Amino acid sequence: ARGQDLRYNMQITLEEAYEGKKAQIHVPSSVTCDTCSGSGATPGSQPVNCTTCGGNGRVRAAQGFFSIERTCPACHGRGQVIENPCSDCHGQGRVQKERTLAVTIPPGVEEGTRIRLSGEGEAGMRGGPAGDLYIFLSIEPHKLFERDGTELFCDVPVSLTTAALGGEMEVPTVGGGKVKVKVPEGTQTGKQFRVRGKGMPGLHARRHGDLYIQIHVETPVGLTKAQKDLLKQFDEASSEKTNPESAGFFDKVKEFFNDTPE
């Protein structure tokens, strides 16, 4: 009988999913018994035909006018029995053992990607073919990036000054190195910049996805009195042109209350 398929769960980092990886895994499973070469019989002996079914693996039983065929209870359908079972595997033809296997993980794998290793599952009963081993991959959460297919997303905080006056920032990439991104003057929270080709590679294609950088304008905290005074002076000197969204919002509020019936 064919051996059962096995499942092995493996966790890798986002960087390993980007680059690909060669790894060794340790899998406990049933393997063919070396002593009896999988026959289940003591070396020098062989399984013999079952006397109950005559080697057919099936027996017939009469029930009234009908004859019903069923699996032989003596040999369990194998047609043979072992009179002298192997002392190491106790007639099973296989023993438990931990195996070390080499695994190649291609670039671009995703959460839930399944890798099949043919013939590396449980050994078959009494010389039967082995099952397969299925490796299920999971990706560790990353501190900086979130992933959607081949696209990567990164939330980057920028100072209030940089957002207002503009500037340049460096953002790391999963593939190593950094990319420079220009922050235009007047950038608001939620503004998104697209860096082409800096996302994840496709599993079945050579094309890389894109990296999306989303800006989060950081409000300063722990200000000194002098800093607070400067901000107050800035606020007093501000106009609708410098705060168009706020001005527009409060205009809408005024319209709402003016339109509300008393």
PDB file of C-alpha atoms in Angstrom:
ATOM      1  CA  ALA A   1       0.000   0.000   0.000  1.00  0.00           C
ATOM      2  CA  ARG A   2       1.149   3.540  -0.767  1.00  0.00           C
ATOM      3  CA  GLY A   3       2.479   5.527   2.173  1.00  0.00           C
ATOM      4  CA  GLN A   4       0.641   8.541   3.522  1.00  0.00           C
ATOM      5  CA  ASP A   5       1.440  12.096   2.443  1.00  0.00           C
ATOM      6  CA  LEU A   6       3.082  14.301   5.072  1.00  0.00           C
ATOM      7  CA  ARG A   7       2.707  17.995   5.873  1.00  0.00           C
ATOM      8  CA  TYR A   8       5.560  20.174   7.140  1.00  0.00           C
ATOM      9  CA  ASN A   9       4.967  23.781   8.242  1.00  0.00           C
ATOM     10  CA  MET A  10       7.852  26.177   7.636  1.00  0.00           C
ATOM     11  CA  GLN A  11       8.130  29.865   8.518  1.00  0.00           C
ATOM     12  CA  ILE A  12      10.444  32.201   6.620  1.00  0.00           C
ATOM     13  CA  THR A  13      11.176  35.939   6.674  1.00  0.00           C
ATOM     14  CA  LEU A  14      10.023  38.429   4.054  1.00  0.00           C
ATOM     15  CA  GLU A  15      13.659  38.849   2.991  1.00  0.00           C
ATOM     16  CA  GLU A  16      13.939  35.089   2.420  1.00  0.00           C
ATOM     17  CA  ALA A  17      10.719  35.153   0.407  1.00  0.00           C
ATOM     18  CA  TYR A  18      12.279  37.939  -1.694  1.00  0.00           C
ATOM     19  CA  GLU A  19      15.662  36.298  -2.284  1.00  0.00           C
ATOM     20  CA  GLY A  20      14.709  32.619  -2.188  1.00  0.00           C
ATOM     21  CA  LYS A  21      16.379  30.169   0.140  1.00  0.00           C
ATOM     22  CA  LYS A  22      18.045  26.777   0.362  1.00  0.00           C
ATOM     23  CA  ALA A  23      17.353  25.048   3.665  1.00  0.00           C
ATOM     24  CA  GLN A  24      17.546  21.712   5.411  1.00  0.00           C
ATOM     25  CA  ILE A  25      14.553  20.392   7.309  1.00  0.00           C
ATOM     26  CA  HIS A  26      14.261  17.505   9.749  1.00  0.00           C
ATOM     27  CA  VAL A  27      11.204  15.351   9.183  1.00  0.00           C
ATOM     28  CA  PRO A  28      10.175  12.445  11.452  1.00  0.00           C
ATOM     29  CA  SER A  29       8.487   9.792   9.305  1.00  0.00           C
ATOM     30  CA  SER A  30       8.218   6.099   8.512  1.00  0.00           C
ATOM     31  CA  VAL A  31      10.988   4.785   6.263  1.00  0.00           C
ATOM     32  CA  THR A  32      11.573   1.405   4.660  1.00  0.00           C
ATOM     33  CA  CYS A  33      13.092  -1.073   7.108  1.00  0.00           C
ATOM     34  CA  ASP A  34      16.720  -1.764   6.166  1.00  0.00           C
ATOM     35  CA  THR A  35      16.748  -5.157   7.879  1.00  0.00           C
ATOM     36  CA  CYS A  36      13.996  -6.741   5.775  1.00  0.00           C
ATOM     37  CA  SER A  37      14.106  -4.297   2.827  1.00  0.00           C
ATOM     38  CA  GLY A  38      10.442  -3.517   3.405  1.00  0.00           C
ATOM     39  CA  SER A  39       9.093  -7.061   3.125  1.00  0.00           C
ATOM     40  CA  GLY A  40       8.223  -7.291   6.821  1.00  0.00           C
ATOM     41  CA  ALA A  41       9.642 -10.817   7.000  1.00  0.00           C
ATOM     42  CA  THR A  42      12.769 -12.012   8.791  1.00  0.00           C
ATOM     43  CA  PRO A  43      15.774 -11.977   6.411  1.00  0.00           C
ATOM     44  CA  GLY A  44      15.971 -15.351   4.649  1.00  0.00           C
ATOM     45  CA  SER A  45      12.213 -15.871   4.760  1.00  0.00           C
ATOM     46  CA  GLN A  46       9.356 -14.653   2.587  1.00  0.00           C
ATOM     47  CA  PRO A  47       5.671 -13.885   3.075  1.00  0.00           C
ATOM     48  CA  VAL A  48       3.467 -16.856   2.182  1.00  0.00           C
ATOM     49  CA  ASN A  49       0.056 -17.035   0.563  1.00  0.00           C
ATOM     50  CA  CYS A  50      -2.832 -16.651   2.960  1.00  0.00           C
ATOM     51  CA  THR A  51      -4.574 -19.987   3.522  1.00  0.00           C
ATOM     52  CA  THR A  52      -7.879 -18.300   4.337  1.00  0.00           C
ATOM     53  CA  CYS A  53      -8.347 -16.577   0.956  1.00  0.00           C
ATOM     54  CA  GLY A  54      -5.892 -18.602  -1.109  1.00  0.00           C
ATOM     55  CA  GLY A  55      -3.858 -15.518  -1.885  1.00  0.00           C
ATOM     56  CA  ASN A  56      -6.760 -13.542  -3.374  1.00  0.00           C
ATOM     57  CA  GLY A  57      -7.179 -11.103  -0.502  1.00  0.00           C
ATOM     58  CA  ARG A  58     -10.972 -11.526  -0.731  1.00  0.00           C
ATOM     59  CA  VAL A  59     -13.331 -14.143   0.690  1.00  0.00           C
ATOM     60  CA  ARG A  60     -16.960 -14.970  -0.084  1.00  0.00           C
ATOM     61  CA  ALA A  61     -19.655 -15.455   2.489  1.00  0.00           C
ATOM     62  CA  ALA A  62     -23.145 -16.806   1.780  1.00  0.00           C
ATOM     63  CA  GLN A  63     -26.139 -14.918   3.134  1.00  0.00           C
ATOM     64  CA  GLY A  64     -29.345 -16.687   2.157  1.00  0.00           C
ATOM     65  CA  PHE A  65     -29.620 -16.622  -1.621  1.00  0.00           C
ATOM     66  CA  PHE A  66     -26.781 -14.105  -1.938  1.00  0.00           C
ATOM     67  CA  SER A  67     -22.990 -14.441  -1.915  1.00  0.00           C
ATOM     68  CA  ILE A  68     -21.118 -11.437  -0.521  1.00  0.00           C
ATOM     69  CA  GLU A  69     -17.428 -10.793  -1.182  1.00  0.00           C
ATOM     70  CA  ARG A  70     -15.408  -9.008   1.474  1.00  0.00           C
ATOM     71  CA  THR A  71     -11.804  -8.309   2.484  1.00  0.00           C
ATOM     72  CA  CYS A  72     -10.038 -11.307   3.951  1.00  0.00           C
ATOM     73  CA  PRO A  73      -9.870 -10.859   7.747  1.00  0.00           C
ATOM     74  CA  ALA A  74      -6.689 -12.943   8.030  1.00  0.00           C
ATOM     75  CA  CYS A  75      -4.418 -11.044   5.615  1.00  0.00           C
ATOM     76  CA  HIS A  76      -6.392  -7.770   5.465  1.00  0.00           C
ATOM     77  CA  GLY A  77      -6.634  -7.972   1.697  1.00  0.00           C
ATOM     78  CA  ARG A  78      -2.919  -8.437   1.017  1.00  0.00           C
ATOM     79  CA  GLY A  79      -3.185 -12.072  -0.049  1.00  0.00           C
ATOM     80  CA  GLN A  80      -0.070 -12.937   1.948  1.00  0.00           C
ATOM     81  CA  VAL A  81       0.816 -13.367   5.587  1.00  0.00           C
ATOM     82  CA  ILE A  82       4.135 -13.181   7.387  1.00  0.00           C
ATOM     83  CA  GLU A  83       4.902 -16.241   9.458  1.00  0.00           C
ATOM     84  CA  ASN A  84       8.300 -14.960  10.636  1.00  0.00           C
ATOM     85  CA  PRO A  85       8.015 -11.176  11.127  1.00  0.00           C
ATOM     86  CA  CYS A  86      11.125  -8.987  11.098  1.00  0.00           C
ATOM     87  CA  SER A  87      12.306  -8.249  14.627  1.00  0.00           C
ATOM     88  CA  ASP A  88      13.080  -4.595  13.818  1.00  0.00           C
ATOM     89  CA  CYS A  89       9.829  -3.509  12.156  1.00  0.00           C
ATOM     90  CA  HIS A  90       7.585  -6.248  13.632  1.00  0.00           C
ATOM     91  CA  GLY A  91       6.271  -7.211  10.224  1.00  0.00           C
ATOM     92  CA  GLN A  92       5.326  -3.678   9.129  1.00  0.00           C
ATOM     93  CA  GLY A  93       8.150  -3.263   6.617  1.00  0.00           C
ATOM     94  CA  ARG A  94       8.938   0.222   7.889  1.00  0.00           C
ATOM     95  CA  VAL A  95      10.350   1.953  10.966  1.00  0.00           C
ATOM     96  CA  GLN A  96      10.212   5.472  12.432  1.00  0.00           C
ATOM     97  CA  LYS A  97      13.200   7.688  11.686  1.00  0.00           C
ATOM     98  CA  GLU A  98      14.068  11.384  11.437  1.00  0.00           C
ATOM     99  CA  ARG A  99      15.303  12.354   7.987  1.00  0.00           C
ATOM    100  CA  THR A 100      17.182  15.460   6.862  1.00  0.00           C
ATOM    101  CA  LEU A 101      15.960  16.826   3.538  1.00  0.00           C
ATOM    102  CA  ALA A 102      17.190  19.685   1.344  1.00  0.00           C
ATOM    103  CA  VAL A 103      14.548  22.214   0.294  1.00  0.00           C
ATOM    104  CA  THR A 104      14.829  24.950  -2.335  1.00  0.00           C
ATOM    105  CA  ILE A 105      12.442  27.876  -1.818  1.00  0.00           C
ATOM    106  CA  PRO A 106      12.115  29.992  -4.973  1.00  0.00           C
ATOM    107  CA  PRO A 107      11.949  33.817  -4.854  1.00  0.00           C
ATOM    108  CA  GLY A 108       8.461  35.287  -4.678  1.00  0.00           C
ATOM    109  CA  VAL A 109       6.715  32.683  -2.523  1.00  0.00           C
ATOM    110  CA  GLU A 110       3.665  33.905  -0.621  1.00  0.00           C
ATOM    111  CA  GLU A 111       1.767  33.018   2.533  1.00  0.00           C
ATOM    112  CA  GLY A 112       0.383  29.499   2.055  1.00  0.00           C
ATOM    113  CA  THR A 113       2.631  28.561  -0.877  1.00  0.00           C
ATOM    114  CA  ARG A 114       2.926  24.770  -1.035  1.00  0.00           C
ATOM    115  CA  ILE A 115       6.099  22.965  -2.115  1.00  0.00           C
ATOM    116  CA  ARG A 116       5.815  19.260  -3.013  1.00  0.00           C
ATOM    117  CA  LEU A 117       8.657  16.797  -2.524  1.00  0.00           C
ATOM    118  CA  SER A 118       7.648  13.679  -4.428  1.00  0.00           C
ATOM    119  CA  GLY A 119       8.290  10.360  -2.675  1.00  0.00           C
ATOM    120  CA  GLU A 120       9.439  11.981   0.584  1.00  0.00           C
ATOM    121  CA  GLY A 121       6.326  11.150   2.607  1.00  0.00           C
ATOM    122  CA  GLU A 122       5.648   8.026   4.662  1.00  0.00           C
ATOM    123  CA  ALA A 123       7.130   4.787   3.326  1.00  0.00           C
ATOM    124  CA  GLY A 124       4.601   2.335   1.895  1.00  0.00           C
ATOM    125  CA  MET A 125       3.542  -0.774   3.759  1.00  0.00           C
ATOM    126  CA  ARG A 126       5.691  -3.818   2.957  1.00  0.00           C
ATOM    127  CA  GLY A 127       7.530  -2.308   0.035  1.00  0.00           C
ATOM    128  CA  GLY A 128       4.716  -0.110  -1.295  1.00  0.00           C
ATOM    129  CA  PRO A 129       5.502   3.302  -2.847  1.00  0.00           C
ATOM    130  CA  ALA A 130       6.141   6.240  -0.550  1.00  0.00           C
ATOM    131  CA  GLY A 131       3.782   9.191  -0.243  1.00  0.00           C
ATOM    132  CA  ASP A 132       4.730  12.813  -0.869  1.00  0.00           C
ATOM    133  CA  LEU A 133       5.864  15.564   1.489  1.00  0.00           C
ATOM    134  CA  TYR A 134       4.097  18.931   1.272  1.00  0.00           C
ATOM    135  CA  ILE A 135       5.838  21.968   2.758  1.00  0.00           C
ATOM    136  CA  PHE A 136       3.450  24.805   3.630  1.00  0.00           C
ATOM    137  CA  LEU A 137       5.123  28.214   3.918  1.00  0.00           C
ATOM    138  CA  SER A 138       4.165  31.100   6.179  1.00  0.00           C
ATOM    139  CA  ILE A 139       5.790  34.554   6.122  1.00  0.00           C
ATOM    140  CA  GLU A 140       6.793  36.283   9.350  1.00  0.00           C
ATOM    141  CA  PRO A 141       5.237  39.739   9.860  1.00  0.00           C
ATOM    142  CA  HIS A 142       7.741  42.457   8.943  1.00  0.00           C
ATOM    143  CA  LYS A 143       8.551  45.496  11.077  1.00  0.00           C
ATOM    144  CA  LEU A 144       8.496  47.924   8.147  1.00  0.00           C
ATOM    145  CA  PHE A 145       6.653  46.426   5.200  1.00  0.00           C
ATOM    146  CA  GLU A 146       3.231  45.028   4.493  1.00  0.00           C
ATOM    147  CA  ARG A 147       2.665  42.868   1.455  1.00  0.00           C
ATOM    148  CA  ASP A 148      -0.149  42.402  -1.038  1.00  0.00           C
ATOM    149  CA  GLY A 149       0.932  39.976  -3.746  1.00  0.00           C
ATOM    150  CA  THR A 150       3.994  41.520  -5.379  1.00  0.00           C
ATOM    151  CA  GLU A 151       3.286  45.000  -3.982  1.00  0.00           C
ATOM    152  CA  LEU A 152       4.939  46.298  -0.802  1.00  0.00           C
ATOM    153  CA  PHE A 153       3.671  49.094   1.434  1.00  0.00           C
ATOM    154  CA  CYS A 154       5.654  51.140   3.945  1.00  0.00           C
ATOM    155  CA  ASP A 155       4.297  53.796   6.328  1.00  0.00           C
ATOM    156  CA  VAL A 156       6.985  56.478   6.777  1.00  0.00           C
ATOM    157  CA  PRO A 157       6.801  59.287   9.380  1.00  0.00           C
ATOM    158  CA  VAL A 158       8.138  62.696   8.355  1.00  0.00           C
ATOM    159  CA  SER A 159       8.590  65.789  10.460  1.00  0.00           C
ATOM    160  CA  LEU A 160       6.169  68.689  10.288  1.00  0.00           C
ATOM    161  CA  THR A 161       8.951  70.870   8.920  1.00  0.00           C
ATOM    162  CA  THR A 162       9.847  68.450   6.118  1.00  0.00           C
ATOM    163  CA  ALA A 163       6.187  68.050   5.179  1.00  0.00           C
ATOM    164  CA  ALA A 164       5.697  71.818   5.047  1.00  0.00           C
ATOM    165  CA  LEU A 165       8.950  72.872   3.382  1.00  0.00           C
ATOM    166  CA  GLY A 166       9.726  69.731   1.383  1.00  0.00           C
ATOM    167  CA  GLY A 167      12.861  67.647   1.493  1.00  0.00           C
ATOM    168  CA  GLU A 168      14.348  64.265   0.708  1.00  0.00           C
ATOM    169  CA  MET A 169      14.272  61.010   2.637  1.00  0.00           C
ATOM    170  CA  GLU A 170      15.850  57.579   2.311  1.00  0.00           C
ATOM    171  CA  VAL A 171      13.708  54.466   2.603  1.00  0.00           C
ATOM    172  CA  PRO A 172      15.141  50.926   2.923  1.00  0.00           C
ATOM    173  CA  THR A 173      14.064  48.182   0.520  1.00  0.00           C
ATOM    174  CA  VAL A 174      13.537  44.471   1.139  1.00  0.00           C
ATOM    175  CA  GLY A 175      16.132  43.633  -1.495  1.00  0.00           C
ATOM    176  CA  GLY A 176      18.798  45.656   0.310  1.00  0.00           C
ATOM    177  CA  GLY A 177      19.975  49.219  -0.095  1.00  0.00           C
ATOM    178  CA  LYS A 178      17.876  52.362   0.057  1.00  0.00           C
ATOM    179  CA  VAL A 179      15.857  54.520  -2.307  1.00  0.00           C
ATOM    180  CA  LYS A 180      15.691  58.308  -2.172  1.00  0.00           C
ATOM    181  CA  VAL A 181      12.246  59.867  -2.239  1.00  0.00           C
ATOM    182  CA  LYS A 182      11.597  63.581  -2.722  1.00  0.00           C
ATOM    183  CA  VAL A 183       8.937  65.015  -0.430  1.00  0.00           C
ATOM    184  CA  PRO A 184       7.233  67.979  -2.134  1.00  0.00           C
ATOM    185  CA  GLU A 185       6.449  71.152  -0.257  1.00  0.00           C
ATOM    186  CA  GLY A 186       3.066  70.953   1.488  1.00  0.00           C
ATOM    187  CA  THR A 187       2.876  67.150   1.673  1.00  0.00           C
ATOM    188  CA  GLN A 188      -0.082  65.904   3.722  1.00  0.00           C
ATOM    189  CA  THR A 189      -0.572  62.745   5.802  1.00  0.00           C
ATOM    190  CA  GLY A 190      -1.732  59.911   3.550  1.00  0.00           C
ATOM    191  CA  LYS A 191       0.221  61.081   0.507  1.00  0.00           C
ATOM    192  CA  GLN A 192       1.535  58.027  -1.320  1.00  0.00           C
ATOM    193  CA  PHE A 193       4.669  57.710  -3.439  1.00  0.00           C
ATOM    194  CA  ARG A 194       5.254  54.824  -5.836  1.00  0.00           C
ATOM    195  CA  VAL A 195       8.721  53.379  -6.423  1.00  0.00           C
ATOM    196  CA  ARG A 196       8.595  51.091  -9.443  1.00  0.00           C
ATOM    197  CA  GLY A 197      10.270  47.691  -9.371  1.00  0.00           C
ATOM    198  CA  LYS A 198      11.095  47.731  -5.656  1.00  0.00           C
ATOM    199  CA  GLY A 199       8.345  45.352  -4.566  1.00  0.00           C
ATOM    200  CA  MET A 200       8.404  41.554  -4.414  1.00  0.00           C
ATOM    201  CA  PRO A 201       9.345  39.320  -7.349  1.00  0.00           C
ATOM    202  CA  GLY A 202       6.585  37.282  -8.948  1.00  0.00           C
ATOM    203  CA  LEU A 203       6.676  33.557  -8.185  1.00  0.00           C
ATOM    204  CA  HIS A 204       6.063  32.565 -11.807  1.00  0.00           C
ATOM    205  CA  ALA A 205       7.289  35.740 -13.512  1.00  0.00           C
ATOM    206  CA  ARG A 206      10.480  37.772 -13.501  1.00  0.00           C
ATOM    207  CA  ARG A 207       8.685  41.072 -13.033  1.00  0.00           C
ATOM    208  CA  HIS A 208       8.952  42.797  -9.654  1.00  0.00           C
ATOM    209  CA  GLY A 209       6.062  44.653  -8.097  1.00  0.00           C
ATOM    210  CA  ASP A 210       6.230  48.202  -6.771  1.00  0.00           C
ATOM    211  CA  LEU A 211       6.938  49.758  -3.390  1.00  0.00           C
ATOM    212  CA  TYR A 212       4.341  52.214  -2.098  1.00  0.00           C
ATOM    213  CA  ILE A 213       5.501  54.719   0.508  1.00  0.00           C
ATOM    214  CA  GLN A 214       2.734  56.341   2.527  1.00  0.00           C
ATOM    215  CA  ILE A 215       3.522  59.536   4.404  1.00  0.00           C
ATOM    216  CA  HIS A 216       2.528  60.111   8.005  1.00  0.00           C
ATOM    217  CA  VAL A 217       3.167  63.676   9.170  1.00  0.00           C
ATOM    218  CA  GLU A 218       4.372  63.515  12.758  1.00  0.00           C
ATOM    219  CA  THR A 219       3.033  66.091  15.200  1.00  0.00           C
ATOM    220  CA  PRO A 220       5.841  67.356  17.460  1.00  0.00           C
ATOM    221  CA  VAL A 221       5.588  66.573  21.182  1.00  0.00           C
ATOM    222  CA  GLY A 222       7.490  67.735  24.267  1.00  0.00           C
ATOM    223  CA  LEU A 223       7.891  71.280  22.947  1.00  0.00           C
ATOM    224  CA  THR A 224       9.793  73.916  24.889  1.00  0.00           C
ATOM    225  CA  LYS A 225       8.184  77.301  25.642  1.00  0.00           C
ATOM    226  CA  ALA A 226      10.255  78.914  22.910  1.00  0.00           C
ATOM    227  CA  GLN A 227       9.086  76.337  20.379  1.00  0.00           C
ATOM    228  CA  LYS A 228       5.459  76.793  21.424  1.00  0.00           C
ATOM    229  CA  ASP A 229       5.795  80.569  21.060  1.00  0.00           C
ATOM    230  CA  LEU A 230       7.174  80.138  17.543  1.00  0.00           C
ATOM    231  CA  LEU A 231       4.262  77.893  16.595  1.00  0.00           C
ATOM    232  CA  LYS A 232       1.794  80.427  17.987  1.00  0.00           C
ATOM    233  CA  GLN A 233       3.445  83.148  15.931  1.00  0.00           C
ATOM    234  CA  PHE A 234       3.202  80.925  12.860  1.00  0.00           C
ATOM    235  CA  ASP A 235      -0.473  80.245  13.550  1.00  0.00           C
ATOM    236  CA  GLU A 236      -1.219  83.955  13.937  1.00  0.00           C
ATOM    237  CA  ALA A 237       0.515  84.671  10.639  1.00  0.00           C
ATOM    238  CA  SER A 238      -1.307  81.846   8.827  1.00  0.00           C
ATOM    239  CA  SER A 239      -4.139  82.407   6.385  1.00  0.00           C
ATOM    240  CA  GLU A 240      -6.548  80.374   4.309  1.00  0.00           C
ATOM    241  CA  LYS A 241      -3.838  79.953   1.706  1.00  0.00           C
ATOM    242  CA  THR A 242      -1.518  78.198   4.154  1.00  0.00           C
ATOM    243  CA  ASN A 243      -4.282  75.984   5.590  1.00  0.00           C
ATOM    244  CA  PRO A 244      -6.694  75.424   2.671  1.00  0.00           C
ATOM    245  CA  GLU A 245      -8.198  72.197   3.999  1.00  0.00           C
ATOM    246  CA  SER A 246      -8.967  73.662   7.437  1.00  0.00           C
ATOM    247  CA  ALA A 247     -10.464  76.783   5.890  1.00  0.00           C
ATOM    248  CA  GLY A 248     -12.580  74.720   3.546  1.00  0.00           C
ATOM    249  CA  PHE A 249     -13.777  72.503   6.375  1.00  0.00           C
ATOM    250  CA  PHE A 250     -14.901  75.398   8.572  1.00  0.00           C
ATOM    251  CA  ASP A 251     -16.633  77.029   5.591  1.00  0.00           C
ATOM    252  CA  LYS A 252     -18.636  73.828   5.206  1.00  0.00           C
ATOM    253  CA  VAL A 253     -19.458  73.854   8.930  1.00  0.00           C
ATOM    254  CA  LYS A 254     -20.786  77.425   8.648  1.00  0.00           C
ATOM    255  CA  GLU A 255     -22.893  76.481   5.625  1.00  0.00           C
ATOM    256  CA  PHE A 256     -24.283  73.484   7.505  1.00  0.00           C
ATOM    257  CA  PHE A 257     -25.473  75.545  10.463  1.00  0.00           C
ATOM    258  CA  ASN A 258     -26.790  78.322   8.223  1.00  0.00           C
ATOM    259  CA  ASP A 259     -28.840  75.791   6.264  1.00  0.00           C
ATOM    260  CA  THR A 260     -30.195  74.085   9.403  1.00  0.00           C
ATOM    261  CA  PRO A 261     -33.818  75.220  10.098  1.00  0.00           C
ATOM    262  CA  GLU A 262     -34.444  76.744  13.522  1.00  0.00           C
TER     263      GLU A 262
END
